[in-house]
PDB file of C-alpha atoms and ligand atoms in Angstrom:
ATOM      1  CA  UNK Z   1       0.000   0.000   0.000  1.00  0.00           C
ATOM      2  CA  UNK Z   2       2.968   2.307   0.562  1.00  0.00           C
ATOM      3  CA  UNK Z   3       3.842   1.857  -3.100  1.00  0.00           C
ATOM      4  CA  UNK Z   4       0.354   3.002  -4.166  1.00  0.00           C
ATOM      5  CA  UNK Z   5       0.619   6.054  -1.942  1.00  0.00           C
ATOM      6  CA  UNK Z   6       3.953   6.967  -3.491  1.00  0.00           C
ATOM      7  CA  UNK Z   7       2.457   6.451  -6.945  1.00  0.00           C
ATOM      8  CA  UNK Z   8      -0.445   8.708  -6.049  1.00  0.00           C
ATOM      9  CA  UNK Z   9       1.808  11.471  -4.750  1.00  0.00           C
ATOM     10  CA  UNK Z  10       4.097  11.036  -7.714  1.00  0.00           C
ATOM     11  CA  UNK Z  11       1.188  11.443 -10.109  1.00  0.00           C
ATOM     12  CA  UNK Z  12      -0.183  14.400  -8.152  1.00  0.00           C
ATOM     13  CA  UNK Z  13       3.226  16.083  -8.261  1.00  0.00           C
ATOM     14  CA  UNK Z  14       3.642  15.295 -11.962  1.00  0.00           C
ATOM     15  CA  UNK Z  15       0.253  16.681 -12.989  1.00  0.00           C
ATOM     16  CA  UNK Z  16       0.624  19.623 -10.626  1.00  0.00           C
ATOM     17  CA  UNK Z  17       3.918  20.455 -12.303  1.00  0.00           C
ATOM     18  CA  UNK Z  18       2.310  20.151 -15.745  1.00  0.00           C
ATOM     19  CA  UNK Z  19      -0.309  22.698 -14.745  1.00  0.00           C
ATOM     20  CA  UNK Z  20       2.197  25.103 -13.185  1.00  0.00           C
ATOM     21  CA  UNK Z  21       4.806  24.781 -15.945  1.00  0.00           C
ATOM     22  CA  UNK Z  22       2.830  26.454 -18.793  1.00  0.00           C
ATOM     23  CA  UNK Z  23       1.891  29.227 -16.400  1.00  0.00           C
ATOM     24  CA  UNK Z  24       5.544  29.747 -15.467  1.00  0.00           C
ATOM     25  CA  UNK Z  25       6.831  29.565 -19.040  1.00  0.00           C
ATOM     26  CA  UNK Z  26       4.098  31.987 -20.117  1.00  0.00           C
ATOM     27  CA  UNK Z  27       5.364  34.549 -17.634  1.00  0.00           C
ATOM     28  CA  UNK Z  28       9.037  33.850 -18.282  1.00  0.00           C
ATOM     29  CA  UNK Z  29       8.640  33.885 -22.076  1.00  0.00           C
ATOM     30  CA  UNK Z  30       7.395  37.489 -21.970  1.00  0.00           C
ATOM     31  CA  UNK Z  31      10.829  38.553 -20.734  1.00  0.00           C
ATOM     32  CA  UNK Z  32      12.660  36.244 -23.140  1.00  0.00           C
ATOM     33  CA  UNK Z  33      10.690  37.392 -26.191  1.00  0.00           C
ATOM     34  CA  UNK Z  34      11.352  41.051 -25.339  1.00  0.00           C
ATOM     35  CA  UNK Z  35      15.056  40.295 -25.155  1.00  0.00           C
ATOM     36  CA  UNK Z  36      15.002  38.421 -28.455  1.00  0.00           C
ATOM     37  CA  UNK Z  37      13.210  41.244 -30.215  1.00  0.00           C
ATOM     38  CA  UNK Z  38      15.889  43.755 -29.228  1.00  0.00           C
ATOM     39  CA  UNK Z  39      18.592  41.332 -30.274  1.00  0.00           C
ATOM     40  CA  UNK Z  40      17.032  40.795 -33.694  1.00  0.00           C
ATOM     41  CA  UNK Z  41      16.756  44.532 -34.330  1.00  0.00           C
ATOM     42  CA  UNK Z  42      20.408  45.167 -33.446  1.00  0.00           C
ATOM     43  CA  UNK Z  43      21.980  42.189 -35.171  1.00  0.00           C
ATOM     44  CA  UNK Z  44      23.867  42.549 -38.452  1.00  0.00           C
ATOM     45  CA  UNK Z  45      23.169  39.958 -41.125  1.00  0.00           C
ATOM     46  CA  UNK Z  46      24.920  39.130 -44.386  1.00  0.00           C
ATOM     47  CA  UNK Z  47      23.146  39.347 -47.675  1.00  0.00           C
ATOM     48  CA  UNK Z  48      23.706  35.920 -49.311  1.00  0.00           C
ATOM     49  CA  UNK Z  49      23.475  37.528 -52.753  1.00  0.00           C
ATOM     50  CA  UNK Z  50      25.824  40.560 -52.683  1.00  0.00           C
ATOM     51  CA  UNK Z  51      27.539  39.658 -49.335  1.00  0.00           C
ATOM     52  CA  UNK Z  52      26.882  43.065 -47.773  1.00  0.00           C
ATOM     53  CA  UNK Z  53      26.245  43.413 -44.037  1.00  0.00           C
ATOM     54  CA  UNK Z  54      23.176  45.341 -42.944  1.00  0.00           C
ATOM     55  CA  UNK Z  55      20.857  45.592 -39.884  1.00  0.00           C
ATOM     56  CA  UNK Z  56      18.385  42.726 -39.830  1.00  0.00           C
ATOM     57  CA  UNK Z  57      15.409  45.049 -39.273  1.00  0.00           C
ATOM     58  CA  UNK Z  58      16.160  46.856 -42.577  1.00  0.00           C
ATOM     59  CA  UNK Z  59      16.460  43.618 -44.506  1.00  0.00           C
ATOM     60  CA  UNK Z  60      14.056  41.990 -46.923  1.00  0.00           C
ATOM     61  CA  UNK Z  61      12.949  38.705 -45.388  1.00  0.00           C
ATOM     62  CA  UNK Z  62      12.527  35.525 -47.404  1.00  0.00           C
ATOM     63  CA  UNK Z  63      11.741  31.963 -46.318  1.00  0.00           C
ATOM     64  CA  UNK Z  64      13.471  29.674 -48.805  1.00  0.00           C
ATOM     65  CA  UNK Z  65      13.320  25.854 -48.538  1.00  0.00           C
ATOM     66  CA  UNK Z  66      12.885  25.865 -44.745  1.00  0.00           C
ATOM     67  CA  UNK Z  67      15.594  28.475 -44.081  1.00  0.00           C
ATOM     68  CA  UNK Z  68      15.330  32.150 -43.159  1.00  0.00           C
ATOM     69  CA  UNK Z  69      17.190  34.647 -45.340  1.00  0.00           C
ATOM     70  CA  UNK Z  70      17.580  38.393 -45.139  1.00  0.00           C
ATOM     71  CA  UNK Z  71      18.534  40.487 -48.137  1.00  0.00           C
ATOM     72  CA  UNK Z  72      19.628  44.134 -48.389  1.00  0.00           C
ATOM     73  CA  UNK Z  73      17.054  44.785 -51.110  1.00  0.00           C
ATOM     74  CA  UNK Z  74      14.212  43.173 -53.036  1.00  0.00           C
ATOM     75  CA  UNK Z  75      16.494  43.108 -56.097  1.00  0.00           C
ATOM     76  CA  UNK Z  76      19.002  40.932 -54.234  1.00  0.00           C
ATOM     77  CA  UNK Z  77      16.258  38.625 -53.003  1.00  0.00           C
ATOM     78  CA  UNK Z  78      14.915  38.192 -56.538  1.00  0.00           C
ATOM     79  CA  UNK Z  79      18.437  37.640 -57.912  1.00  0.00           C
ATOM     80  CA  UNK Z  80      19.129  35.009 -55.250  1.00  0.00           C
ATOM     81  CA  UNK Z  81      15.829  33.261 -55.997  1.00  0.00           C
ATOM     82  CA  UNK Z  82      16.691  33.275 -59.710  1.00  0.00           C
ATOM     83  CA  UNK Z  83      20.088  31.666 -58.929  1.00  0.00           C
ATOM     84  CA  UNK Z  84      18.403  28.869 -56.999  1.00  0.00           C
ATOM     85  CA  UNK Z  85      16.187  27.895 -59.919  1.00  0.00           C
TER      86      UNK Z  85
HETATM   87 ZN1   ZN W   1      22.316  42.786 -51.535  1.00  0.00          ZN
END
């Protein structure tokens, strides 16, 4: 019977944790996402077409075959897409 009691408390702890965890991560993620946003705006990325560095926030975003790319201009994005064909 001691085993069953332990199992019960184990399950109660497990499910209790599962309820608390999303609540915690929800509150923690607010701080993390704010930090990430600032980081993304400040970071310099390389244009894969003309190999120029520019701030990510000024870039032209493209999602190509499961990867994220940032280009300095729409012209570069179109050129890069043409190259891939
Ligand atoms: Zn470019």
